[in-house]
mmCIF file with all atom_site columns, C-alpha atoms and ligand atoms in Angstrom:
data_model
loop_
_atom_site.group_PDB
_atom_site.id
_atom_site.type_symbol
_atom_site.label_atom_id
_atom_site.label_alt_id
_atom_site.label_comp_id
_atom_site.label_asym_id
_atom_site.label_entity_id
_atom_site.label_seq_id
_atom_site.pdbx_PDB_ins_code
_atom_site.Cartn_x
_atom_site.Cartn_y
_atom_site.Cartn_z
_atom_site.occupancy
_atom_site.B_iso_or_equiv
_atom_site.pdbx_formal_charge
_atom_site.auth_seq_id
_atom_site.auth_comp_id
_atom_site.auth_asym_id
_atom_site.auth_atom_id
_atom_site.pdbx_PDB_model_num
ATOM   1   C  CA  . MET A 1 1   ? 75.553  -46.243 26.338 1.00 0.00 ? 18  MET A CA  1
ATOM   2   C  CA  . THR A 1 2   ? 72.131  -47.774 25.910 1.00 0.00 ? 19  THR A CA  1
ATOM   3   C  CA  . TYR A 1 3   ? 71.301  -46.146 22.560 1.00 0.00 ? 20  TYR A CA  1
ATOM   4   C  CA  . GLU A 1 4   ? 72.324  -48.233 19.594 1.00 0.00 ? 21  GLU A CA  1
ATOM   5   C  CA  . ILE A 1 5   ? 74.236  -46.101 17.081 1.00 0.00 ? 22  ILE A CA  1
ATOM   6   C  CA  . LYS A 1 6   ? 72.364  -46.015 13.767 1.00 0.00 ? 23  LYS A CA  1
ATOM   7   C  CA  . HIS A 1 7   ? 74.378  -43.608 11.636 1.00 0.00 ? 24  HIS A CA  1
ATOM   8   C  CA  . HIS A 1 8   ? 77.985  -44.652 11.092 1.00 0.00 ? 25  HIS A CA  1
ATOM   9   C  CA  . LEU A 1 9   ? 81.061  -43.573 9.179  1.00 0.00 ? 26  LEU A CA  1
ATOM   10  C  CA  . THR A 1 10  ? 81.113  -44.443 5.487  1.00 0.00 ? 27  THR A CA  1
ATOM   11  C  CA  . GLU A 1 11  ? 83.593  -46.968 4.111  1.00 0.00 ? 28  GLU A CA  1
ATOM   12  C  CA  . ALA A 1 12  ? 85.332  -44.127 2.212  1.00 0.00 ? 29  ALA A CA  1
ATOM   13  C  CA  . VAL A 1 13  ? 85.838  -42.153 5.421  1.00 0.00 ? 30  VAL A CA  1
ATOM   14  C  CA  . VAL A 1 14  ? 87.171  -45.218 7.267  1.00 0.00 ? 31  VAL A CA  1
ATOM   15  C  CA  . MET A 1 15  ? 89.619  -45.892 4.411  1.00 0.00 ? 32  MET A CA  1
ATOM   16  C  CA  . ALA A 1 16  ? 90.850  -42.293 4.357  1.00 0.00 ? 33  ALA A CA  1
ATOM   17  C  CA  . TYR A 1 17  ? 91.231  -42.323 8.136  1.00 0.00 ? 34  TYR A CA  1
ATOM   18  C  CA  . SER A 1 18  ? 93.175  -45.594 8.091  1.00 0.00 ? 35  SER A CA  1
ATOM   19  C  CA  . ALA A 1 19  ? 95.402  -44.257 5.299  1.00 0.00 ? 36  ALA A CA  1
ATOM   20  C  CA  . GLY A 1 20  ? 96.024  -41.098 7.331  1.00 0.00 ? 37  GLY A CA  1
ATOM   21  C  CA  . THR A 1 21  ? 94.828  -38.746 4.569  1.00 0.00 ? 38  THR A CA  1
ATOM   22  C  CA  . LEU A 1 22  ? 92.045  -36.898 6.423  1.00 0.00 ? 39  LEU A CA  1
ATOM   23  C  CA  . PRO A 1 23  ? 92.546  -33.307 7.585  1.00 0.00 ? 40  PRO A CA  1
ATOM   24  C  CA  . GLU A 1 24  ? 93.137  -33.069 11.336 1.00 0.00 ? 41  GLU A CA  1
ATOM   25  C  CA  . ALA A 1 25  ? 89.604  -31.736 11.991 1.00 0.00 ? 42  ALA A CA  1
ATOM   26  C  CA  . PHE A 1 26  ? 87.961  -34.793 10.393 1.00 0.00 ? 43  PHE A CA  1
ATOM   27  C  CA  . ASN A 1 27  ? 90.536  -37.109 11.963 1.00 0.00 ? 44  ASN A CA  1
ATOM   28  C  CA  . LEU A 1 28  ? 89.438  -35.897 15.379 1.00 0.00 ? 45  LEU A CA  1
ATOM   29  C  CA  . LEU A 1 29  ? 85.754  -36.456 14.611 1.00 0.00 ? 46  LEU A CA  1
ATOM   30  C  CA  . VAL A 1 30  ? 86.436  -39.980 13.330 1.00 0.00 ? 47  VAL A CA  1
ATOM   31  C  CA  . ALA A 1 31  ? 88.558  -40.786 16.387 1.00 0.00 ? 48  ALA A CA  1
ATOM   32  C  CA  . ALA A 1 32  ? 85.760  -39.523 18.640 1.00 0.00 ? 49  ALA A CA  1
ATOM   33  C  CA  . HIS A 1 33  ? 83.172  -41.668 16.834 1.00 0.00 ? 50  HIS A CA  1
ATOM   34  C  CA  . ILE A 1 34  ? 85.231  -44.853 16.901 1.00 0.00 ? 51  ILE A CA  1
ATOM   35  C  CA  . SER A 1 35  ? 85.839  -44.373 20.612 1.00 0.00 ? 52  SER A CA  1
ATOM   36  C  CA  . MET A 1 36  ? 82.037  -44.555 20.983 1.00 0.00 ? 53  MET A CA  1
ATOM   37  C  CA  . CYS A 1 37  ? 81.345  -47.214 18.329 1.00 0.00 ? 54  CYS A CA  1
ATOM   38  C  CA  . ASP A 1 38  ? 82.580  -50.823 18.436 1.00 0.00 ? 55  ASP A CA  1
ATOM   39  C  CA  . GLU A 1 39  ? 81.437  -51.448 14.870 1.00 0.00 ? 56  GLU A CA  1
ATOM   40  C  CA  . CYS A 1 40  ? 83.479  -48.670 13.249 1.00 0.00 ? 57  CYS A CA  1
ATOM   41  C  CA  . ARG A 1 41  ? 86.443  -49.345 15.539 1.00 0.00 ? 58  ARG A CA  1
ATOM   42  C  CA  . ALA A 1 42  ? 86.520  -52.922 14.209 1.00 0.00 ? 59  ALA A CA  1
ATOM   43  C  CA  . LEU A 1 43  ? 86.272  -51.621 10.628 1.00 0.00 ? 60  LEU A CA  1
ATOM   44  C  CA  . VAL A 1 44  ? 89.239  -49.290 11.157 1.00 0.00 ? 61  VAL A CA  1
ATOM   45  C  CA  . ALA A 1 45  ? 91.264  -52.147 12.657 1.00 0.00 ? 62  ALA A CA  1
ATOM   46  C  CA  . ALA A 1 46  ? 90.448  -54.316 9.613  1.00 0.00 ? 63  ALA A CA  1
ATOM   47  C  CA  . HIS A 1 47  ? 91.581  -51.577 7.225  1.00 0.00 ? 64  HIS A CA  1
ATOM   48  C  CA  . GLU A 1 48  ? 94.795  -51.100 9.145  1.00 0.00 ? 65  GLU A CA  1
ATOM   49  C  CA  . PHE A 1 49  ? 95.411  -54.841 8.918  1.00 0.00 ? 66  PHE A CA  1
ATOM   50  C  CA  . VAL A 1 50  ? 94.919  -54.722 5.112  1.00 0.00 ? 67  VAL A CA  1
ATOM   51  C  CA  . GLY A 1 51  ? 97.240  -51.702 4.945  1.00 0.00 ? 68  GLY A CA  1
ATOM   52  C  CA  . GLY A 1 52  ? 99.887  -53.763 6.747  1.00 0.00 ? 69  GLY A CA  1
ATOM   53  C  CA  . ALA A 1 53  ? 99.401  -56.671 4.351  1.00 0.00 ? 70  ALA A CA  1
ATOM   54  C  CA  . ILE A 1 54  ? 99.925  -54.358 1.357  1.00 0.00 ? 71  ILE A CA  1
ATOM   55  C  CA  . LEU A 1 55  ? 103.173 -53.130 2.900  1.00 0.00 ? 72  LEU A CA  1
ATOM   56  C  CA  . GLU A 1 56  ? 104.279 -56.730 3.167  1.00 0.00 ? 73  GLU A CA  1
ATOM   57  C  CA  . ASP A 1 57  ? 103.927 -57.162 -0.625 1.00 0.00 ? 74  ASP A CA  1
ATOM   58  C  CA  . CYS A 1 58  ? 106.162 -54.220 -1.459 1.00 0.00 ? 75  CYS A CA  1
ATOM   59  C  CA  . GLU A 1 59  ? 109.419 -56.151 -1.296 1.00 0.00 ? 76  GLU A CA  1
ATOM   60  C  CA  . GLU A 1 60  ? 111.246 -54.006 -3.860 1.00 0.00 ? 77  GLU A CA  1
ATOM   61  C  CA  . ILE A 1 61  ? 111.159 -50.968 -1.638 1.00 0.00 ? 78  ILE A CA  1
ATOM   62  C  CA  . ALA A 1 62  ? 114.208 -50.791 0.567  1.00 0.00 ? 79  ALA A CA  1
ATOM   63  C  CA  . LEU A 1 63  ? 113.032 -51.039 4.151  1.00 0.00 ? 80  LEU A CA  1
ATOM   64  C  CA  . SER A 1 64  ? 115.038 -51.381 7.279  1.00 0.00 ? 81  SER A CA  1
ATOM   65  C  CA  . ASP A 1 65  ? 115.634 -54.983 8.413  1.00 0.00 ? 82  ASP A CA  1
ATOM   66  C  CA  . ASP A 1 66  ? 113.098 -54.804 11.174 1.00 0.00 ? 83  ASP A CA  1
ATOM   67  C  CA  . ALA A 1 67  ? 110.385 -52.900 9.236  1.00 0.00 ? 84  ALA A CA  1
ATOM   68  C  CA  . LEU A 1 68  ? 108.222 -55.933 8.581  1.00 0.00 ? 85  LEU A CA  1
ATOM   69  C  CA  . GLU A 1 69  ? 108.539 -57.141 12.135 1.00 0.00 ? 86  GLU A CA  1
ATOM   70  C  CA  . ALA A 1 70  ? 107.639 -53.677 13.400 1.00 0.00 ? 87  ALA A CA  1
ATOM   71  C  CA  . CYS A 1 71  ? 104.651 -53.629 11.097 1.00 0.00 ? 88  CYS A CA  1
ATOM   72  C  CA  . PHE A 1 72  ? 103.365 -56.956 12.425 1.00 0.00 ? 89  PHE A CA  1
ATOM   73  C  CA  . SER A 1 73  ? 103.873 -55.948 15.993 1.00 0.00 ? 90  SER A CA  1
ATOM   74  C  CA  . LYS A 1 74  ? 101.812 -52.826 15.291 1.00 0.00 ? 91  LYS A CA  1
ATOM   75  C  CA  . ILE A 1 75  ? 99.031  -54.978 13.909 1.00 0.00 ? 92  ILE A CA  1
ATOM   76  C  CA  . GLU A 1 76  ? 99.191  -57.217 16.974 1.00 0.00 ? 93  GLU A CA  1
ATOM   77  C  CA  . THR A 1 77  ? 99.037  -54.307 19.378 1.00 0.00 ? 94  THR A CA  1
ATOM   78  C  CA  . GLY A 1 78  ? 96.055  -52.882 17.515 1.00 0.00 ? 95  GLY A CA  1
ATOM   79  C  CA  . ALA A 1 79  ? 98.007  -49.972 16.008 1.00 0.00 ? 96  ALA A CA  1
ATOM   80  C  CA  . LYS A 1 80  ? 98.085  -48.192 19.327 1.00 0.00 ? 97  LYS A CA  1
ATOM   81  C  CA  . ASP A 1 81  ? 100.661 -45.780 17.942 1.00 0.00 ? 98  ASP A CA  1
ATOM   82  C  CA  . GLN A 1 82  ? 98.026  -43.934 15.940 1.00 0.00 ? 99  GLN A CA  1
ATOM   83  C  CA  . ILE A 1 83  ? 97.709  -40.973 18.239 1.00 0.00 ? 100 ILE A CA  1
ATOM   84  C  CA  . LEU A 1 84  ? 94.013  -40.311 17.963 1.00 0.00 ? 101 LEU A CA  1
ATOM   85  C  CA  . VAL A 1 85  ? 92.781  -43.851 18.475 1.00 0.00 ? 102 VAL A CA  1
ATOM   86  C  CA  . PRO A 1 86  ? 92.085  -44.311 22.165 1.00 0.00 ? 103 PRO A CA  1
ATOM   87  C  CA  . ALA A 1 87  ? 93.998  -47.313 23.464 1.00 0.00 ? 104 ALA A CA  1
ATOM   88  C  CA  . THR A 1 88  ? 91.190  -48.115 25.830 1.00 0.00 ? 105 THR A CA  1
ATOM   89  C  CA  . PRO A 1 89  ? 87.548  -48.614 24.866 1.00 0.00 ? 106 PRO A CA  1
ATOM   90  C  CA  . VAL A 1 90  ? 84.985  -46.072 25.921 1.00 0.00 ? 107 VAL A CA  1
ATOM   91  C  CA  . SER A 1 91  ? 83.678  -48.305 28.702 1.00 0.00 ? 108 SER A CA  1
ATOM   92  C  CA  . SER A 1 92  ? 86.795  -47.600 30.740 1.00 0.00 ? 109 SER A CA  1
ATOM   93  C  CA  . GLN A 1 93  ? 86.218  -43.849 30.547 1.00 0.00 ? 110 GLN A CA  1
ATOM   94  C  CA  . ASN A 1 94  ? 84.475  -41.926 33.248 1.00 0.00 ? 111 ASN A CA  1
ATOM   95  C  CA  . GLU A 1 95  ? 80.805  -42.867 32.969 1.00 0.00 ? 112 GLU A CA  1
ATOM   96  C  CA  . ASN A 1 96  ? 79.699  -39.262 33.453 1.00 0.00 ? 113 ASN A CA  1
ATOM   97  C  CA  . SER A 1 97  ? 81.932  -37.645 30.843 1.00 0.00 ? 114 SER A CA  1
ATOM   98  C  CA  . VAL A 1 98  ? 80.201  -36.215 27.764 1.00 0.00 ? 115 VAL A CA  1
ATOM   99  C  CA  . LEU A 1 99  ? 83.310  -35.711 25.644 1.00 0.00 ? 116 LEU A CA  1
ATOM   100 C  CA  . PRO A 1 100 ? 85.049  -38.869 24.406 1.00 0.00 ? 117 PRO A CA  1
ATOM   101 C  CA  . GLN A 1 101 ? 88.740  -39.151 25.304 1.00 0.00 ? 118 GLN A CA  1
ATOM   102 C  CA  . PRO A 1 102 ? 90.198  -37.943 21.947 1.00 0.00 ? 119 PRO A CA  1
ATOM   103 C  CA  . LEU A 1 103 ? 88.157  -34.748 22.341 1.00 0.00 ? 120 LEU A CA  1
ATOM   104 C  CA  . GLN A 1 104 ? 89.074  -34.275 25.977 1.00 0.00 ? 121 GLN A CA  1
ATOM   105 C  CA  . ASP A 1 105 ? 92.719  -34.289 24.863 1.00 0.00 ? 122 ASP A CA  1
ATOM   106 C  CA  . TYR A 1 106 ? 91.963  -31.268 22.632 1.00 0.00 ? 123 TYR A CA  1
ATOM   107 C  CA  . VAL A 1 107 ? 89.728  -29.407 25.039 1.00 0.00 ? 124 VAL A CA  1
ATOM   108 C  CA  . GLY A 1 108 ? 91.902  -30.065 28.089 1.00 0.00 ? 125 GLY A CA  1
ATOM   109 C  CA  . GLY A 1 109 ? 89.052  -31.653 30.038 1.00 0.00 ? 126 GLY A CA  1
ATOM   110 C  CA  . ASP A 1 110 ? 85.386  -32.511 29.791 1.00 0.00 ? 127 ASP A CA  1
ATOM   111 C  CA  . LEU A 1 111 ? 82.442  -30.225 29.032 1.00 0.00 ? 128 LEU A CA  1
ATOM   112 C  CA  . ASP A 1 112 ? 83.193  -27.795 31.874 1.00 0.00 ? 129 ASP A CA  1
ATOM   113 C  CA  . ALA A 1 113 ? 86.579  -26.997 30.264 1.00 0.00 ? 130 ALA A CA  1
ATOM   114 C  CA  . VAL A 1 114 ? 85.002  -25.861 26.962 1.00 0.00 ? 131 VAL A CA  1
ATOM   115 C  CA  . LYS A 1 115 ? 85.231  -22.123 26.264 1.00 0.00 ? 132 LYS A CA  1
ATOM   116 C  CA  . TRP A 1 116 ? 81.827  -21.471 24.704 1.00 0.00 ? 133 TRP A CA  1
ATOM   117 C  CA  . ARG A 1 117 ? 81.011  -18.395 22.623 1.00 0.00 ? 134 ARG A CA  1
ATOM   118 C  CA  . LYS A 1 118 ? 77.484  -17.281 21.811 1.00 0.00 ? 135 LYS A CA  1
ATOM   119 C  CA  . VAL A 1 119 ? 76.618  -17.318 18.114 1.00 0.00 ? 136 VAL A CA  1
ATOM   120 C  CA  . GLY A 1 120 ? 72.983  -16.191 18.329 1.00 0.00 ? 137 GLY A CA  1
ATOM   121 C  CA  . GLY A 1 121 ? 69.645  -17.940 18.737 1.00 0.00 ? 138 GLY A CA  1
ATOM   122 C  CA  . GLY A 1 122 ? 70.812  -19.489 21.987 1.00 0.00 ? 139 GLY A CA  1
ATOM   123 C  CA  . VAL A 1 123 ? 73.428  -21.525 20.125 1.00 0.00 ? 140 VAL A CA  1
ATOM   124 C  CA  . GLN A 1 124 ? 76.986  -21.624 21.453 1.00 0.00 ? 141 GLN A CA  1
ATOM   125 C  CA  . GLN A 1 125 ? 80.139  -22.897 19.804 1.00 0.00 ? 142 GLN A CA  1
ATOM   126 C  CA  . ALA A 1 126 ? 83.797  -23.515 20.514 1.00 0.00 ? 143 ALA A CA  1
ATOM   127 C  CA  . ILE A 1 127 ? 86.241  -23.860 17.636 1.00 0.00 ? 144 ILE A CA  1
ATOM   128 C  CA  . LEU A 1 128 ? 89.022  -26.326 18.369 1.00 0.00 ? 145 LEU A CA  1
ATOM   129 C  CA  . ARG A 1 129 ? 92.564  -25.616 17.257 1.00 0.00 ? 146 ARG A CA  1
ATOM   130 C  CA  . THR A 1 130 ? 93.499  -27.839 14.302 1.00 0.00 ? 147 THR A CA  1
ATOM   131 C  CA  . SER A 1 131 ? 95.367  -27.516 10.999 1.00 0.00 ? 148 SER A CA  1
ATOM   132 C  CA  . LYS A 1 132 ? 93.872  -24.957 8.595  1.00 0.00 ? 149 LYS A CA  1
ATOM   133 C  CA  . GLU A 1 133 ? 92.485  -27.073 5.747  1.00 0.00 ? 150 GLU A CA  1
ATOM   134 C  CA  . ALA A 1 134 ? 89.368  -27.878 7.773  1.00 0.00 ? 151 ALA A CA  1
ATOM   135 C  CA  . THR A 1 135 ? 87.552  -26.562 10.835 1.00 0.00 ? 152 THR A CA  1
ATOM   136 C  CA  . VAL A 1 136 ? 86.122  -28.502 13.764 1.00 0.00 ? 153 VAL A CA  1
ATOM   137 C  CA  . ARG A 1 137 ? 83.924  -27.018 16.443 1.00 0.00 ? 154 ARG A CA  1
ATOM   138 C  CA  . LEU A 1 138 ? 81.728  -28.016 19.340 1.00 0.00 ? 155 LEU A CA  1
ATOM   139 C  CA  . LEU A 1 139 ? 78.145  -26.798 19.118 1.00 0.00 ? 156 LEU A CA  1
ATOM   140 C  CA  . ARG A 1 140 ? 75.707  -26.490 21.997 1.00 0.00 ? 157 ARG A CA  1
ATOM   141 C  CA  . ILE A 1 141 ? 72.117  -26.147 20.792 1.00 0.00 ? 158 ILE A CA  1
ATOM   142 C  CA  . PRO A 1 142 ? 69.293  -25.752 23.350 1.00 0.00 ? 159 PRO A CA  1
ATOM   143 C  CA  . GLY A 1 143 ? 66.414  -28.220 22.969 1.00 0.00 ? 160 GLY A CA  1
ATOM   144 C  CA  . GLY A 1 144 ? 63.949  -27.049 20.298 1.00 0.00 ? 161 GLY A CA  1
ATOM   145 C  CA  . CYS A 1 145 ? 66.452  -24.609 18.732 1.00 0.00 ? 162 CYS A CA  1
ATOM   146 C  CA  . GLU A 1 146 ? 67.367  -24.570 15.091 1.00 0.00 ? 163 GLU A CA  1
ATOM   147 C  CA  . VAL A 1 147 ? 70.726  -24.291 13.371 1.00 0.00 ? 164 VAL A CA  1
ATOM   148 C  CA  . PRO A 1 148 ? 70.153  -21.831 10.478 1.00 0.00 ? 165 PRO A CA  1
ATOM   149 C  CA  . ASP A 1 149 ? 69.158  -23.397 7.166  1.00 0.00 ? 166 ASP A CA  1
ATOM   150 C  CA  . HIS A 1 150 ? 72.346  -23.858 5.218  1.00 0.00 ? 167 HIS A CA  1
ATOM   151 C  CA  . GLY A 1 151 ? 73.976  -25.609 2.323  1.00 0.00 ? 168 GLY A CA  1
ATOM   152 C  CA  . HIS A 1 152 ? 77.599  -26.693 2.132  1.00 0.00 ? 169 HIS A CA  1
ATOM   153 C  CA  . HIS A 1 153 ? 80.483  -25.873 -0.220 1.00 0.00 ? 170 HIS A CA  1
ATOM   154 C  CA  . GLY A 1 154 ? 82.294  -28.982 0.872  1.00 0.00 ? 171 GLY A CA  1
ATOM   155 C  CA  . THR A 1 155 ? 81.812  -31.869 3.275  1.00 0.00 ? 172 THR A CA  1
ATOM   156 C  CA  . GLU A 1 156 ? 80.273  -31.424 6.714  1.00 0.00 ? 173 GLU A CA  1
ATOM   157 C  CA  . MET A 1 157 ? 80.444  -34.200 9.298  1.00 0.00 ? 174 MET A CA  1
ATOM   158 C  CA  . THR A 1 158 ? 78.488  -33.931 12.543 1.00 0.00 ? 175 THR A CA  1
ATOM   159 C  CA  . LEU A 1 159 ? 78.839  -36.247 15.538 1.00 0.00 ? 176 LEU A CA  1
ATOM   160 C  CA  . VAL A 1 160 ? 76.259  -36.063 18.323 1.00 0.00 ? 177 VAL A CA  1
ATOM   161 C  CA  . LEU A 1 161 ? 77.768  -36.225 21.830 1.00 0.00 ? 178 LEU A CA  1
ATOM   162 C  CA  . GLN A 1 162 ? 74.715  -35.463 23.960 1.00 0.00 ? 179 GLN A CA  1
ATOM   163 C  CA  . GLY A 1 163 ? 71.018  -34.989 23.283 1.00 0.00 ? 180 GLY A CA  1
ATOM   164 C  CA  . ALA A 1 164 ? 69.709  -35.331 19.738 1.00 0.00 ? 181 ALA A CA  1
ATOM   165 C  CA  . PHE A 1 165 ? 68.772  -33.428 16.603 1.00 0.00 ? 182 PHE A CA  1
ATOM   166 C  CA  . ARG A 1 166 ? 66.730  -34.101 13.525 1.00 0.00 ? 183 ARG A CA  1
ATOM   167 C  CA  . ASP A 1 167 ? 66.698  -32.669 10.041 1.00 0.00 ? 184 ASP A CA  1
ATOM   168 C  CA  . GLU A 1 168 ? 64.909  -33.391 6.767  1.00 0.00 ? 185 GLU A CA  1
ATOM   169 C  CA  . PHE A 1 169 ? 66.708  -36.723 6.477  1.00 0.00 ? 186 PHE A CA  1
ATOM   170 C  CA  . SER A 1 170 ? 66.707  -38.441 9.844  1.00 0.00 ? 187 SER A CA  1
ATOM   171 C  CA  . GLU A 1 171 ? 67.115  -38.229 13.592 1.00 0.00 ? 188 GLU A CA  1
ATOM   172 C  CA  . PHE A 1 172 ? 70.568  -38.303 15.177 1.00 0.00 ? 189 PHE A CA  1
ATOM   173 C  CA  . ARG A 1 173 ? 71.389  -39.286 18.758 1.00 0.00 ? 190 ARG A CA  1
ATOM   174 C  CA  . ALA A 1 174 ? 74.572  -39.589 20.836 1.00 0.00 ? 191 ALA A CA  1
ATOM   175 C  CA  . GLY A 1 175 ? 77.176  -41.458 18.806 1.00 0.00 ? 192 GLY A CA  1
ATOM   176 C  CA  . ASP A 1 176 ? 75.462  -40.924 15.456 1.00 0.00 ? 193 ASP A CA  1
ATOM   177 C  CA  . VAL A 1 177 ? 77.297  -39.269 12.560 1.00 0.00 ? 194 VAL A CA  1
ATOM   178 C  CA  . GLU A 1 178 ? 75.694  -37.262 9.759  1.00 0.00 ? 195 GLU A CA  1
ATOM   179 C  CA  . ILE A 1 179 ? 77.737  -36.676 6.618  1.00 0.00 ? 196 ILE A CA  1
ATOM   180 C  CA  . CYS A 1 180 ? 76.535  -33.947 4.245  1.00 0.00 ? 197 CYS A CA  1
ATOM   181 C  CA  . ASP A 1 181 ? 78.060  -33.118 0.883  1.00 0.00 ? 198 ASP A CA  1
ATOM   182 C  CA  . ALA A 1 182 ? 78.115  -29.903 -1.127 1.00 0.00 ? 199 ALA A CA  1
ATOM   183 C  CA  . ASP A 1 183 ? 74.675  -30.384 -2.700 1.00 0.00 ? 200 ASP A CA  1
ATOM   184 C  CA  . VAL A 1 184 ? 72.818  -30.892 0.608  1.00 0.00 ? 201 VAL A CA  1
ATOM   185 C  CA  . GLU A 1 185 ? 70.651  -28.233 2.218  1.00 0.00 ? 202 GLU A CA  1
ATOM   186 C  CA  . HIS A 1 186 ? 69.124  -29.042 5.582  1.00 0.00 ? 203 HIS A CA  1
ATOM   187 C  CA  . THR A 1 187 ? 67.821  -27.508 8.782  1.00 0.00 ? 204 THR A CA  1
ATOM   188 C  CA  . PRO A 1 188 ? 69.034  -29.336 11.884 1.00 0.00 ? 205 PRO A CA  1
ATOM   189 C  CA  . ILE A 1 189 ? 66.798  -28.813 14.944 1.00 0.00 ? 206 ILE A CA  1
ATOM   190 C  CA  . ALA A 1 190 ? 67.727  -29.963 18.455 1.00 0.00 ? 207 ALA A CA  1
ATOM   191 C  CA  . LEU A 1 191 ? 65.053  -32.203 19.985 1.00 0.00 ? 208 LEU A CA  1
ATOM   192 C  CA  . GLU A 1 192 ? 63.247  -30.965 23.085 1.00 0.00 ? 209 GLU A CA  1
ATOM   193 C  CA  . GLY A 1 193 ? 65.012  -31.871 26.309 1.00 0.00 ? 210 GLY A CA  1
ATOM   194 C  CA  . GLU A 1 194 ? 68.661  -31.506 27.236 1.00 0.00 ? 211 GLU A CA  1
ATOM   195 C  CA  . ASP A 1 195 ? 70.996  -29.347 25.147 1.00 0.00 ? 212 ASP A CA  1
ATOM   196 C  CA  . CYS A 1 196 ? 72.224  -31.053 22.012 1.00 0.00 ? 213 CYS A CA  1
ATOM   197 C  CA  . ILE A 1 197 ? 76.012  -31.050 21.986 1.00 0.00 ? 214 ILE A CA  1
ATOM   198 C  CA  . CYS A 1 198 ? 77.718  -32.012 18.733 1.00 0.00 ? 215 CYS A CA  1
ATOM   199 C  CA  . LEU A 1 199 ? 81.090  -31.952 17.116 1.00 0.00 ? 216 LEU A CA  1
ATOM   200 C  CA  . ALA A 1 200 ? 81.012  -30.612 13.558 1.00 0.00 ? 217 ALA A CA  1
ATOM   201 C  CA  . ALA A 1 201 ? 83.862  -30.725 11.034 1.00 0.00 ? 218 ALA A CA  1
ATOM   202 C  CA  . THR A 1 202 ? 83.722  -28.769 7.773  1.00 0.00 ? 219 THR A CA  1
ATOM   203 C  CA  . ASP A 1 203 ? 86.238  -28.534 4.955  1.00 0.00 ? 220 ASP A CA  1
ATOM   204 C  CA  . ALA A 1 204 ? 84.891  -25.297 3.520  1.00 0.00 ? 221 ALA A CA  1
ATOM   205 C  CA  . ARG A 1 205 ? 82.736  -22.393 4.657  1.00 0.00 ? 222 ARG A CA  1
ATOM   206 C  CA  . LEU A 1 206 ? 79.061  -23.191 4.866  1.00 0.00 ? 223 LEU A CA  1
ATOM   207 C  CA  . LYS A 1 207 ? 76.877  -20.994 2.706  1.00 0.00 ? 224 LYS A CA  1
ATOM   208 C  CA  . PHE A 1 208 ? 73.820  -19.864 4.611  1.00 0.00 ? 225 PHE A CA  1
ATOM   209 C  CA  . ALA A 1 209 ? 70.526  -19.520 2.781  1.00 0.00 ? 226 ALA A CA  1
ATOM   210 C  CA  . GLY A 1 210 ? 69.075  -16.625 4.798  1.00 0.00 ? 227 GLY A CA  1
ATOM   211 C  CA  . PHE A 1 211 ? 70.222  -13.005 4.637  1.00 0.00 ? 228 PHE A CA  1
ATOM   212 C  CA  . LEU A 1 212 ? 70.894  -12.489 8.348  1.00 0.00 ? 229 LEU A CA  1
ATOM   213 C  CA  . PRO A 1 213 ? 72.919  -15.633 8.898  1.00 0.00 ? 230 PRO A CA  1
ATOM   214 C  CA  . LYS A 1 214 ? 75.101  -14.629 5.920  1.00 0.00 ? 231 LYS A CA  1
ATOM   215 C  CA  . ILE A 1 215 ? 76.028  -11.412 7.713  1.00 0.00 ? 232 ILE A CA  1
ATOM   216 C  CA  . ALA A 1 216 ? 76.767  -13.365 10.867 1.00 0.00 ? 233 ALA A CA  1
ATOM   217 C  CA  . GLN A 1 217 ? 79.018  -15.817 9.056  1.00 0.00 ? 234 GLN A CA  1
ATOM   218 C  CA  . PRO A 1 218 ? 82.340  -14.015 9.660  1.00 0.00 ? 235 PRO A CA  1
ATOM   219 C  CA  . PHE A 1 219 ? 81.614  -14.261 13.387 1.00 0.00 ? 236 PHE A CA  1
ATOM   220 C  CA  . LEU A 1 220 ? 80.594  -17.887 13.204 1.00 0.00 ? 237 LEU A CA  1
ATOM   221 C  CA  . ARG A 1 221 ? 83.653  -18.887 11.161 1.00 0.00 ? 238 ARG A CA  1
ATOM   222 C  CA  . ILE A 1 222 ? 81.760  -21.861 9.812  1.00 0.00 ? 239 ILE A CA  1
HETATM 223 ZN ZN1 . LIG B 2 .   ? 80.070  -46.405 13.867 1.00 0.00 ? 10  LIG B ZN1 1
HETATM 224 ZN ZN1 . LIG B 2 .   ? 74.850  -28.850 7.628  1.00 0.00 ? 11  LIG B ZN1 1
#
């Protein structure tokens, strides 16, 4: 990837991911980003190392004899047991694939395996099957198209996989993550050119500002 990622995960998100407290939908988005981003992958590894060091201090807790040894060996092997972290860096993936490996595991293949559904305005989406507390979906937005103006009840994280979009705050390209909280209203627009494909995780239903999109919401399930 020639583009240098400019928008990364926040420290709080990395900590929650390392501690294993994120809902599955957000876990998947984080795993997809760190498979594309050396910087955040290193940050996650550092947090997992600290987590291991804290375990080491908890001597009072009865652990099996080999617990500490197992912990260190996990640190040495780069915590490869954490399911969603790809054991191999993105460079070893197929150069032409759009979906990073953690996503391909969910979809059952690359982009051509995605079962898209039209949601109006030329936008397509595919909701991925995860635990219920949050929703994660792939969005395909044709160049120049707009995602309806909306606010958020909870947190929304968007990872760009192909193409680019911009909103009132910045421009986001492949690998970039935008994190929006409940008080944010924005209008993402795909840049002209190839379709913008993103992965979006939300922990509550978005509230749309316009009348028509509100009616469409039950269909969108976002
Ligand atoms: Zn990053
Ligand atoms: Zn949004």
